[in-house]
Short mmCIF file of C-alpha atoms in Angstrom, two decimals:
data_model
loop_
_atom_site.label_atom_id
_atom_site.label_comp_id
_atom_site.label_asym_id
_atom_site.label_seq_id
_atom_site.Cartn_x
_atom_site.Cartn_y
_atom_site.Cartn_z
CA MET A 30 0.00 0.00 0.00
CA GLU A 31 2.72 2.39 0.97
CA GLY A 32 4.59 1.54 -2.16
CA ASP A 33 1.53 2.42 -4.25
CA ALA A 34 1.17 5.79 -2.57
CA VAL A 35 4.80 6.61 -3.20
CA ALA A 36 4.58 5.54 -6.82
CA GLN A 37 1.54 7.73 -7.36
CA SER A 38 3.04 10.85 -5.86
CA THR A 39 6.27 10.32 -7.80
CA GLU A 40 4.29 10.02 -10.99
CA LYS A 41 2.51 13.27 -10.32
CA ALA A 42 5.65 15.18 -9.51
CA GLN A 43 7.57 13.91 -12.52
CA PRO A 44 5.42 12.87 -15.46
CA ALA A 45 8.52 12.57 -17.66
CA SER A 46 9.24 9.18 -16.06
CA GLN A 47 12.52 8.67 -17.93
CA PHE A 48 10.94 6.97 -20.90
CA ILE A 49 13.70 8.19 -23.18
CA LYS A 50 17.41 8.49 -22.50
CA LEU A 51 19.71 10.93 -24.27
CA LEU A 52 22.40 9.13 -26.27
CA GLY A 53 24.12 12.06 -27.87
CA THR A 54 23.89 15.61 -29.21
CA LEU A 55 25.05 16.53 -32.72
CA THR A 56 25.84 20.15 -33.47
CA GLY A 57 27.00 21.85 -36.64
CA HIS A 58 24.23 23.82 -38.34
CA ALA A 59 25.28 27.46 -38.68
CA GLU A 60 21.88 28.94 -37.83
CA PRO A 61 20.08 27.76 -34.75
CA ARG A 62 16.81 26.61 -36.25
CA VAL A 63 16.95 23.02 -37.48
CA TRP A 64 13.56 22.39 -39.06
CA HIS A 65 13.51 18.77 -40.04
CA LEU A 66 15.35 15.46 -40.02
CA ALA A 67 15.01 12.15 -41.84
CA TRP A 68 16.59 8.72 -41.38
CA ASP A 69 17.51 6.78 -44.48
CA PRO A 70 15.42 3.57 -44.72
CA ARG A 71 18.25 1.45 -43.30
CA GLY A 72 18.80 3.74 -40.33
CA ASP A 73 22.46 4.33 -41.20
CA LEU A 74 22.32 7.97 -42.29
CA LEU A 75 20.49 10.89 -40.75
CA ALA A 76 19.75 13.98 -42.86
CA THR A 77 18.97 17.32 -41.19
CA CYS A 78 18.05 20.69 -42.69
CA GLY A 79 17.10 24.16 -41.61
CA GLU A 80 17.47 27.89 -41.59
CA ASP A 81 21.15 27.84 -42.61
CA ARG A 82 20.15 26.58 -46.10
CA THR A 83 22.27 23.45 -45.85
CA ILE A 84 21.54 19.76 -45.52
CA ARG A 85 23.80 17.84 -43.16
CA LEU A 86 24.32 14.11 -43.24
CA TRP A 87 25.29 12.29 -40.07
CA ALA A 88 26.54 8.73 -39.68
CA LEU A 89 28.06 6.39 -37.17
CA SER A 90 31.82 6.07 -37.55
CA ALA A 91 31.93 2.40 -36.57
CA GLU A 92 29.27 -0.24 -36.15
CA ALA A 93 30.96 -1.82 -33.15
CA LEU A 94 30.19 0.36 -30.19
CA PRO A 95 31.07 0.33 -26.56
CA ALA A 96 28.20 0.68 -24.12
CA PRO A 97 26.06 3.48 -25.53
CA THR A 98 26.91 6.17 -23.04
CA ALA A 99 26.09 9.71 -24.04
CA ALA A 100 29.74 10.59 -24.48
CA ALA A 101 30.47 7.52 -26.61
CA MET A 102 27.48 8.18 -28.85
CA ALA A 103 28.27 11.83 -29.36
CA ALA A 104 31.78 10.82 -30.40
CA ALA A 105 30.62 7.98 -32.64
CA TRP A 106 28.15 10.03 -34.70
CA HIS A 107 29.58 12.74 -36.86
CA CYS A 108 28.77 14.90 -39.85
CA VAL A 109 29.85 13.11 -43.04
CA ALA A 110 28.59 15.59 -45.65
CA VAL A 111 27.19 19.10 -46.00
CA LEU A 112 25.06 19.88 -49.06
CA GLU A 113 25.17 23.57 -49.90
CA ASP A 114 24.04 25.94 -52.66
CA ALA A 115 20.94 23.91 -53.45
CA HIS A 116 18.43 26.37 -52.08
CA GLN A 117 18.31 30.15 -51.70
CA ARG A 118 16.28 30.15 -48.49
CA THR A 119 15.45 27.99 -45.47
CA ILE A 120 15.30 24.28 -46.25
CA ARG A 121 12.10 23.22 -44.57
CA TRP A 122 11.91 19.46 -45.08
CA CYS A 123 13.93 16.47 -46.34
CA GLU A 124 12.94 12.89 -47.03
CA TRP A 125 14.71 9.74 -48.31
CA SER A 126 13.33 7.62 -51.13
CA PRO A 127 12.33 4.09 -50.08
CA ASN A 128 15.41 2.60 -51.79
CA ALA A 129 17.71 5.05 -49.95
CA ARG A 130 19.16 6.22 -53.27
CA TYR A 131 17.57 9.67 -53.37
CA LEU A 132 17.07 12.46 -50.89
CA ALA A 133 14.35 15.03 -51.65
CA THR A 134 14.50 18.50 -50.11
CA CYS A 135 12.26 21.56 -50.30
CA SER A 136 12.66 25.19 -49.44
CA PHE A 137 11.04 28.55 -48.79
CA ASP A 138 12.63 29.52 -52.14
CA GLY A 139 9.75 27.72 -53.91
CA MET A 140 11.77 24.75 -55.14
CA ALA A 141 12.10 21.09 -54.36
CA SER A 142 15.31 19.20 -55.19
CA VAL A 143 16.24 15.58 -55.61
CA TRP A 144 19.75 14.42 -54.69
CA GLU A 145 21.27 11.14 -55.73
CA TYR A 146 23.42 9.36 -53.17
CA ASN A 147 26.25 7.37 -54.64
CA ASP A 148 29.17 5.97 -52.67
CA GLY A 149 29.20 8.79 -50.17
CA ASP A 150 28.65 11.53 -52.78
CA PHE A 151 25.51 13.53 -53.35
CA ASP A 152 24.58 15.07 -56.70
CA CYS A 153 21.57 17.28 -57.25
CA VAL A 154 19.83 15.46 -60.13
CA ALA A 155 16.52 17.33 -60.36
CA SER A 156 14.94 20.67 -59.47
CA LEU A 157 11.17 20.60 -59.17
CA GLU A 158 9.69 23.94 -60.13
CA GLY A 159 5.96 24.58 -59.86
CA HIS A 160 4.96 26.01 -56.51
CA GLU A 161 4.38 29.76 -56.41
CA ASN A 162 6.27 30.27 -53.15
CA GLU A 163 7.38 28.38 -50.01
CA VAL A 164 7.43 24.59 -50.37
CA LYS A 165 6.82 23.17 -46.92
CA ALA A 166 7.06 19.43 -47.16
CA VAL A 167 7.96 16.55 -49.45
CA SER A 168 7.11 12.85 -49.29
CA TRP A 169 8.01 9.76 -51.38
CA ALA A 170 5.41 7.15 -52.25
CA ALA A 171 6.21 3.58 -51.20
CA SER A 172 6.89 2.67 -54.85
CA GLY A 173 9.59 5.33 -55.04
CA THR A 174 8.22 6.49 -58.38
CA MET A 175 6.04 9.28 -57.03
CA LEU A 176 6.79 12.31 -54.95
CA ALA A 177 4.38 14.77 -53.32
CA THR A 178 5.12 18.36 -52.34
CA CYS A 179 2.95 21.01 -50.67
CA GLY A 180 3.23 24.67 -49.86
CA ARG A 181 1.97 28.10 -48.98
CA ASP A 182 0.17 28.41 -52.34
CA ARG A 183 -2.41 25.98 -50.84
CA SER A 184 -1.58 23.30 -53.36
CA VAL A 185 -0.37 19.73 -53.29
CA PHE A 186 1.74 18.63 -56.26
CA ILE A 187 2.16 15.00 -57.26
CA TRP A 188 5.28 14.35 -59.33
CA GLU A 189 5.89 11.19 -61.30
CA ALA A 190 9.47 10.03 -61.71
CA GLU A 191 10.73 8.33 -64.80
CA GLU A 192 14.43 7.66 -64.48
CA GLU A 193 15.48 11.02 -63.13
CA GLU A 194 12.87 13.13 -64.92
CA TYR A 195 10.04 14.41 -62.77
CA GLU A 196 6.73 15.38 -64.33
CA VAL A 197 3.69 16.91 -62.69
CA ALA A 198 0.99 14.24 -62.46
CA ALA A 199 -1.50 16.40 -60.55
CA VAL A 200 -1.94 19.75 -58.84
CA LEU A 201 -4.55 19.56 -56.10
CA HIS A 202 -6.18 22.67 -54.68
CA SER A 203 -8.41 21.15 -52.03
CA HIS A 204 -7.20 23.07 -48.98
CA ALA A 205 -8.34 26.60 -48.11
CA ALA A 206 -4.94 27.66 -46.73
CA ASP A 207 -1.26 26.67 -46.75
CA VAL A 208 -0.53 22.96 -46.68
CA LYS A 209 1.94 22.09 -43.94
CA ALA A 210 2.72 18.42 -44.55
CA VAL A 211 2.11 15.46 -46.85
CA ALA A 212 2.47 11.72 -46.23
CA TRP A 213 1.88 8.67 -48.40
CA HIS A 214 0.05 5.56 -47.27
CA PRO A 215 2.65 2.80 -46.68
CA GLN A 216 0.97 0.30 -49.04
CA GLN A 217 -1.73 1.96 -51.12
CA GLU A 218 -1.54 4.71 -53.71
CA VAL A 219 -3.14 7.20 -51.32
CA LEU A 220 -1.78 10.55 -50.18
CA ALA A 221 -2.70 12.51 -47.05
CA SER A 222 -2.11 16.23 -46.35
CA ALA A 223 -2.34 18.53 -43.30
CA SER A 224 -3.15 22.23 -43.43
CA TYR A 225 -3.41 25.65 -41.79
CA ASP A 226 -7.15 25.30 -42.56
CA ASP A 227 -7.33 22.88 -39.56
CA THR A 228 -8.12 19.79 -41.67
CA LEU A 229 -6.46 16.75 -43.21
CA LYS A 230 -7.32 15.58 -46.72
CA LEU A 231 -6.91 12.25 -48.52
CA TYR A 232 -6.29 11.81 -52.25
CA ALA A 233 -6.39 8.85 -54.64
CA PRO A 234 -5.97 8.36 -58.39
CA ASN A 235 -9.15 8.74 -60.41
CA ASP A 236 -8.86 7.75 -64.09
CA ASP A 237 -6.06 9.95 -65.42
CA ASP A 238 -6.22 12.43 -62.58
CA TRP A 239 -6.15 12.56 -58.80
CA ARG A 240 -9.00 13.61 -56.57
CA CYS A 241 -9.56 14.44 -52.92
CA PHE A 242 -11.91 11.78 -51.51
CA ALA A 243 -12.03 12.67 -47.80
CA THR A 244 -11.63 15.58 -45.39
CA LEU A 245 -10.82 14.80 -41.77
CA SER A 246 -11.88 17.47 -39.28
CA ALA A 247 -11.28 17.38 -35.54
CA HIS A 248 -8.47 19.80 -34.82
CA GLN A 249 -9.26 23.34 -33.67
CA SER A 250 -6.24 24.94 -35.33
CA THR A 251 -3.43 24.33 -37.84
CA VAL A 252 -2.58 20.67 -38.41
CA TRP A 253 1.22 20.64 -38.48
CA CYS A 254 2.10 17.04 -39.23
CA LEU A 255 0.72 13.57 -39.87
CA ALA A 256 2.03 10.01 -40.00
CA PHE A 257 0.63 6.64 -41.02
CA SER A 258 1.14 3.54 -38.92
CA PRO A 259 3.47 0.97 -40.57
CA ASP A 260 0.45 -1.17 -41.56
CA GLY A 261 -1.63 1.81 -42.73
CA ARG A 262 -4.55 1.00 -40.43
CA GLY A 263 -3.87 4.08 -38.36
CA LEU A 264 -3.10 7.72 -39.12
CA VAL A 265 -1.97 10.19 -36.48
CA SER A 266 -2.06 13.99 -36.69
CA CYS A 267 -0.90 16.83 -34.43
CA SER A 268 -1.91 20.45 -34.18
CA ASP A 269 -1.38 23.98 -33.00
CA ASP A 270 -4.33 23.21 -30.67
CA ARG A 271 -1.84 21.07 -28.64
CA SER A 272 -3.70 17.84 -29.29
CA VAL A 273 -2.88 14.61 -31.10
CA SER A 274 -5.59 12.72 -32.99
CA LEU A 275 -5.75 9.08 -34.02
CA TRP A 276 -7.65 8.15 -37.18
CA ARG A 277 -8.52 4.59 -38.03
CA ASP A 278 -9.23 2.94 -41.36
CA LEU A 279 -12.36 0.89 -40.69
CA THR A 280 -12.93 -0.27 -44.25
CA GLY A 281 -9.46 -1.29 -45.42
CA GLU A 282 -10.00 1.21 -48.24
CA CYS A 283 -8.78 4.32 -46.43
CA GLY A 284 -12.10 5.02 -44.75
CA TYR A 285 -10.43 6.87 -41.91
CA VAL A 286 -12.58 8.03 -39.00
CA LEU A 287 -11.60 9.74 -35.77
CA ALA A 288 -10.79 6.99 -33.28
CA ALA A 289 -9.31 8.93 -30.35
CA THR A 290 -7.94 12.34 -29.41
CA ALA A 291 -5.38 13.11 -26.74
CA ALA A 292 -6.05 16.75 -25.75
CA ASP A 293 -3.50 19.04 -24.11
CA VAL A 294 -0.62 16.64 -24.75
CA HIS A 295 1.79 19.57 -24.81
CA GLU A 296 1.75 23.14 -23.45
CA ARG A 297 2.26 24.66 -26.89
CA ALA A 298 1.81 23.71 -30.56
CA VAL A 299 2.67 20.12 -31.53
CA TYR A 300 4.89 20.39 -34.62
CA ALA A 301 5.68 16.78 -35.48
CA VAL A 302 4.56 13.19 -35.02
CA SER A 303 6.39 9.99 -35.87
CA TRP A 304 4.93 6.49 -35.77
CA ALA A 305 7.45 3.87 -34.62
CA PRO A 306 8.47 1.08 -37.03
CA GLU A 307 6.96 -2.26 -36.07
CA ALA A 308 10.20 -3.60 -34.69
CA SER A 309 10.27 -0.86 -32.08
CA GLY A 310 6.99 -1.98 -30.56
CA LEU A 311 3.48 -1.64 -31.87
CA GLY A 312 1.63 1.62 -31.71
CA TYR A 313 4.27 3.93 -30.27
CA ILE A 314 4.04 7.54 -31.41
CA ALA A 315 6.56 10.29 -30.64
CA THR A 316 5.66 14.00 -30.69
CA ALA A 317 7.70 17.22 -30.90
CA SER A 318 6.43 20.51 -29.51
CA GLY A 319 6.97 24.23 -29.10
CA ASP A 320 7.06 23.61 -25.33
CA ASN A 321 10.63 22.19 -25.76
CA ALA A 322 9.38 18.68 -24.95
CA ILE A 323 9.17 15.32 -26.67
CA GLY A 324 6.09 13.22 -25.94
CA LEU A 325 5.47 9.51 -26.21
CA LEU A 326 2.00 8.09 -26.81
CA ARG A 327 0.67 4.67 -27.63
CA ALA A 328 -2.23 3.85 -29.91
CA HIS A 329 -4.58 1.07 -28.85
CA PHE A 330 -7.11 -0.12 -31.39
CA GLY A 331 -10.46 -1.37 -30.10
CA SER A 332 -12.67 -3.86 -31.92
CA GLY A 333 -13.75 -0.94 -34.06
CA THR A 334 -16.83 -2.30 -35.77
CA GLU A 335 -19.67 -0.77 -33.80
CA GLY A 336 -21.29 2.56 -34.48
CA GLY A 337 -19.17 3.46 -37.46
CA ASN A 338 -16.47 5.02 -35.29
CA GLY A 339 -13.14 3.75 -34.09
CA GLY A 340 -14.60 1.47 -31.42
CA GLU A 341 -12.81 1.64 -28.09
CA SER A 342 -9.58 2.91 -29.55
CA GLN A 343 -7.36 4.93 -27.25
CA LEU A 344 -4.41 7.23 -27.43
CA GLU A 345 -2.50 6.76 -24.20
CA LEU A 346 0.01 9.37 -23.05
CA ILE A 347 3.05 7.49 -21.79
CA GLY A 348 5.39 10.32 -20.96
CA ILE A 349 6.64 13.81 -21.61
CA GLN A 350 10.36 14.56 -21.74
CA SER A 351 10.55 18.20 -20.63
CA ASP A 352 13.45 20.37 -21.80
CA ALA A 353 14.38 17.86 -24.50
CA HIS A 354 15.76 20.89 -26.36
CA ALA A 355 16.58 24.44 -25.25
CA GLY A 356 13.90 25.76 -27.62
CA ASP A 357 10.99 24.53 -29.76
CA VAL A 358 11.34 20.93 -30.91
CA ASN A 359 10.59 21.01 -34.65
CA SER A 360 10.88 17.40 -35.69
CA VAL A 361 11.16 13.93 -34.25
CA SER A 362 11.69 10.63 -36.04
CA TRP A 363 12.04 6.97 -35.09
CA ARG A 364 15.05 5.24 -36.54
CA PRO A 365 14.06 2.54 -39.04
CA THR A 366 15.03 -0.93 -37.94
CA ARG A 367 15.70 -3.90 -40.17
CA PRO A 368 13.68 -6.94 -39.02
CA GLN A 369 16.83 -8.94 -38.22
CA ALA A 370 18.09 -6.12 -36.05
CA ALA A 371 14.86 -5.85 -34.11
CA SER A 372 16.24 -7.39 -30.96
CA THR A 373 19.40 -5.32 -30.88
CA GLU A 374 19.97 -2.07 -29.07
CA ARG A 375 19.23 -0.16 -32.27
CA ALA A 376 15.51 -0.65 -31.90
CA GLY A 377 13.68 2.23 -30.31
CA TRP A 378 16.01 5.02 -31.31
CA LEU A 379 14.65 8.50 -31.85
CA ALA A 380 16.22 11.58 -33.38
CA SER A 381 14.97 15.11 -32.71
CA CYS A 382 15.94 18.63 -33.76
CA GLY A 383 14.95 22.10 -32.68
CA ASP A 384 15.38 25.85 -32.53
CA ASP A 385 18.46 25.40 -30.31
CA GLY A 386 20.51 24.18 -33.29
CA ALA A 387 20.92 20.73 -31.79
CA VAL A 388 20.16 17.32 -33.24
CA LYS A 389 19.67 14.75 -30.49
CA LEU A 390 19.62 10.97 -30.41
CA TRP A 391 17.50 9.18 -27.83
CA GLN A 392 16.91 5.61 -26.73
CA ALA A 393 13.26 4.91 -25.95
CA GLY A 394 12.24 2.36 -23.35
CA SER A 395 14.54 0.74 -20.84
CA MET B 21 -6.22 52.94 -49.32
CA SER B 22 -8.94 51.63 -47.05
CA GLY B 23 -8.08 50.80 -43.47
CA LEU B 24 -6.06 53.94 -43.08
CA ASN B 25 -6.78 56.00 -40.04
CA ALA B 26 -6.02 59.53 -41.26
CA ASN B 27 -6.22 61.27 -37.89
CA PRO B 28 -5.25 58.94 -35.10
CA ASP B 29 -5.51 60.09 -31.47
CA LEU B 30 -2.16 60.79 -29.84
CA PHE B 31 -1.43 60.20 -26.18
CA ASP B 32 1.17 61.52 -23.75
CA VAL B 33 4.20 59.32 -23.40
CA ALA B 34 7.02 58.89 -20.92
CA THR B 35 4.62 58.50 -18.04
CA GLU B 36 6.19 55.16 -17.26
CA ARG B 37 9.89 55.16 -16.61
CA ARG B 38 11.94 53.18 -14.22
CA SER B 39 12.71 54.86 -10.85
CA ALA B 40 16.31 55.63 -9.93
CA ASP B 41 16.42 52.87 -7.30
CA ASP B 42 14.94 50.39 -9.68
CA THR B 43 17.44 51.35 -12.36
CA ALA B 44 20.30 50.86 -9.92
CA ARG B 45 19.11 47.32 -9.25
CA GLU B 46 18.77 46.67 -12.96
CA VAL B 47 22.40 47.54 -13.68
CA ASP B 48 23.83 45.82 -10.59
CA PRO B 49 25.30 42.57 -11.96
CA SER B 50 25.24 40.92 -8.51
CA VAL B 51 21.44 40.99 -8.40
CA ARG B 52 19.48 38.27 -10.21
CA ASP B 53 17.28 40.38 -12.39
CA PRO B 54 14.10 38.77 -13.63
CA LEU B 55 12.57 40.21 -16.79
CA ASP B 56 9.60 42.45 -16.07
CA GLU B 57 6.80 44.13 -18.00
CA LEU B 58 8.51 47.52 -18.09
CA GLU B 59 11.62 46.07 -19.72
CA VAL B 60 9.51 44.48 -22.42
CA PHE B 61 7.55 47.71 -22.84
CA GLU B 62 10.80 49.64 -23.28
CA MET B 63 11.79 47.29 -26.10
CA ILE B 64 8.62 47.95 -28.10
CA ARG B 65 7.39 51.45 -27.11
CA GLY B 66 9.52 53.17 -29.76
CA ILE B 67 8.44 51.04 -32.72
CA LYS B 68 7.08 53.28 -35.49
CA ASP B 69 3.55 52.79 -36.76
CA PRO B 70 3.70 51.65 -40.43
CA GLU B 71 1.33 54.44 -41.52
CA HIS B 72 2.03 57.37 -39.21
CA PRO B 73 5.11 59.25 -38.04
CA HIS B 74 4.30 58.22 -34.47
CA THR B 75 5.37 55.47 -32.11
CA LEU B 76 3.17 52.59 -31.05
CA GLU B 77 3.27 54.09 -27.55
CA GLN B 78 2.02 57.49 -28.76
CA LEU B 79 -0.86 55.77 -30.52
CA ARG B 80 -1.49 53.53 -27.48
CA VAL B 81 -1.16 50.50 -29.72
CA VAL B 82 1.14 49.10 -27.04
CA GLN B 83 0.73 49.73 -23.34
CA ARG B 84 2.63 48.44 -20.34
CA SER B 85 -0.63 47.19 -18.82
CA LEU B 86 -1.17 44.91 -21.83
CA ILE B 87 2.13 43.06 -21.28
CA ARG B 88 2.51 40.05 -19.02
CA VAL B 89 5.80 38.37 -18.16
CA ASP B 90 6.31 35.01 -16.48
CA ASP B 91 10.06 35.05 -15.93
CA ALA B 92 10.26 31.67 -14.20
CA ARG B 93 8.56 29.84 -17.05
CA GLY B 94 10.14 32.02 -19.73
CA ARG B 95 6.91 33.39 -21.22
CA VAL B 96 6.08 36.86 -22.54
CA TYR B 97 2.55 37.81 -23.56
CA VAL B 98 1.97 41.06 -25.46
CA ASN B 99 -1.41 42.36 -26.53
CA PHE B 100 -1.56 45.24 -29.00
CA THR B 101 -4.52 47.45 -29.90
CA PRO B 102 -4.96 48.56 -33.54
CA THR B 103 -6.10 52.21 -33.74
CA ILE B 104 -9.18 51.20 -35.72
CA PRO B 105 -10.96 47.81 -35.87
CA HIS B 106 -10.43 47.40 -39.62
CA CYS B 107 -6.76 48.44 -39.58
CA SER B 108 -5.13 46.75 -42.56
CA MET B 109 -1.71 47.03 -40.96
CA ALA B 110 -2.51 44.95 -37.87
CA THR B 111 -0.49 41.94 -39.02
CA LEU B 112 2.53 44.09 -39.90
CA ILE B 113 2.39 45.83 -36.51
CA GLY B 114 2.16 42.49 -34.72
CA LEU B 115 5.01 41.11 -36.81
CA SER B 116 7.19 44.13 -35.95
CA ILE B 117 6.54 43.62 -32.23
CA ARG B 118 7.31 39.91 -32.53
CA VAL B 119 10.52 40.48 -34.48
CA GLN B 120 11.75 43.14 -32.07
CA LEU B 121 11.23 40.78 -29.12
CA LEU B 122 12.84 37.86 -30.98
CA ARG B 123 15.90 40.04 -31.53
CA LEU B 124 16.14 41.52 -28.03
CA LEU B 125 14.96 38.84 -25.62
CA PRO B 126 17.10 35.89 -24.53
CA SER B 127 16.12 32.80 -26.53
CA ARG B 128 14.69 31.04 -23.47
CA PHE B 129 11.60 33.29 -23.68
CA LYS B 130 8.59 32.21 -25.72
CA VAL B 131 6.67 35.21 -27.02
CA ASP B 132 2.94 35.38 -27.77
CA VAL B 133 1.75 38.49 -29.59
CA ASN B 134 -2.02 38.90 -29.92
CA VAL B 135 -4.57 41.58 -30.78
CA THR B 136 -6.26 42.96 -27.64
CA PRO B 137 -9.54 40.98 -27.52
CA GLY B 138 -12.41 42.79 -29.23
CA THR B 139 -10.35 45.46 -30.99
CA HIS B 140 -10.05 44.11 -34.53
CA MET B 141 -12.47 42.65 -37.03
CA ASN B 142 -10.11 39.87 -38.07
CA GLU B 143 -8.68 39.28 -34.63
CA LYS B 144 -8.63 35.50 -34.93
CA ASP B 145 -6.91 35.50 -38.34
CA VAL B 146 -4.30 38.03 -37.26
CA ASN B 147 -3.53 36.09 -34.08
CA LYS B 148 -3.25 32.80 -35.96
CA GLN B 149 -0.82 34.27 -38.49
CA LEU B 150 1.33 35.86 -35.80
CA SER B 151 1.57 32.60 -33.84
CA ASP B 152 2.58 30.55 -36.88
CA LYS B 153 6.38 30.38 -36.55
CA GLU B 154 6.77 28.99 -40.05
CA ARG B 155 4.90 31.91 -41.64
CA VAL B 156 6.85 34.37 -39.50
CA ALA B 157 10.16 32.74 -40.50
CA ALA B 158 9.20 32.79 -44.19
CA ALA B 159 8.05 36.42 -43.95
CA LEU B 160 11.44 37.43 -42.58
CA GLU B 161 13.16 35.86 -45.60
CA ASN B 162 11.02 38.06 -47.85
CA GLU B 163 13.14 41.15 -48.53
CA ASN B 164 10.27 43.58 -49.08
CA LEU B 165 8.47 42.56 -45.93
CA LEU B 166 11.70 42.60 -43.94
CA LYS B 167 12.35 46.15 -45.16
CA MET B 168 8.93 47.25 -43.93
CA VAL B 169 9.49 45.59 -40.55
CA ASN B 170 12.95 47.13 -40.18
CA SER B 171 11.59 50.56 -41.07
CA CYS B 172 9.06 50.24 -38.21
CA LEU B 173 11.78 49.04 -35.84
CA GLN B 174 14.02 52.03 -36.60
CA GLY B 175 11.45 54.16 -34.80
CA ILE B 176 10.82 57.85 -35.46
CA SER B 177 13.59 60.34 -35.83
#
């Protein structure tokens, strides 16, 4: 009994509960604001980008590591390349192609770029011109042959790649305000977007064109980011209204409905969400916020057949890591894990970046 | 140009200055000196209105009583009052206040700049734009807009 009482009071005093442990801090960007980061699909290379108009690539110097103490990790990870002169303004987002051969970037200068990675060298192989002004996000389809971009001009562009030529397959004007993020379904040819107009939208091919087939409304303010679960059954979104919402596909044909909302997860806007790869444990979702914290939630799916809603699905708040950065946390991402490596220490790694200029590596769980 | 207030009311300024004792404490490096409302007010009182040769203080667009500081938690809240409810320059004024505070305050402070409730027709839209860090960051990379902001921040001569 006494033990219970102690545990409860401890929990109240310190909700952070040590659910993530700092492994290392990577510094190098010339301007403090690091906007986004992306792991390559193997989890070997981390790309970061931001206000200093560069992309930095980080890698582990040796696979064999001593015990992952913070000092050892910080020493083991280092910057292996800096890509400059690609963009004239802030680089807002970067994303690897599924085969790890290409890195796409986009910028406030109105352009998106595609870089080819070859034996440690990066060459800019394509410049995607079409948006009227700031391009805010970029995402590769699972096939690797399609790319989506979105921006302040309220549009979503779908680009089709043939060899290294990119052609506009569709320009979608469904949102009423700037589009903050795009994400492809992990298996189906379906794209989702998040906007300043407080909604998410879903798009699918329709004959020769693309069309918006659903609008998801629940957030009270700008939707900053979205992420599909690895199996595509779930979709998670986060907002300026400080909440995180879980959407569930009840039909198997992207019939997403609101399944659960975790309100007041953070004290300020939630800028990013990342859904953990299956090997890291089912249903874990990391969040990044303007309150300097990283959050960890877990999605639980109920039976989900009754009443046309998500059933008894839940979004459980597991912990909040306060002061994860000395400024807004802009992005967070789980490290991909190859199935055979699932049981090793590499599972459950997170990377985060923020307005303090730092890129941090974390180990989730104990 | 609609939204232009041709004859704004002017108010007396300099009614709020720091006392001599208070100033002595401020400059004494041995005293832990939490940020207060007057310090924030002093950072923004001299900003020039985009349309008039007057300061935001003279026009009572900013007032010390509309500033709140939580030093321990690192939060600064500033409300500003457009001179007329359909002022087309409200977003630019708010942006100038935000930029000035971003430049002058230590980075541990989070700043919220909002229209004083009930004083502007598009209050909600203006507040949403001003709180969107991505839009603010992009605006500051736009040379024309940055020029307008800097001209406001130079004050009146």
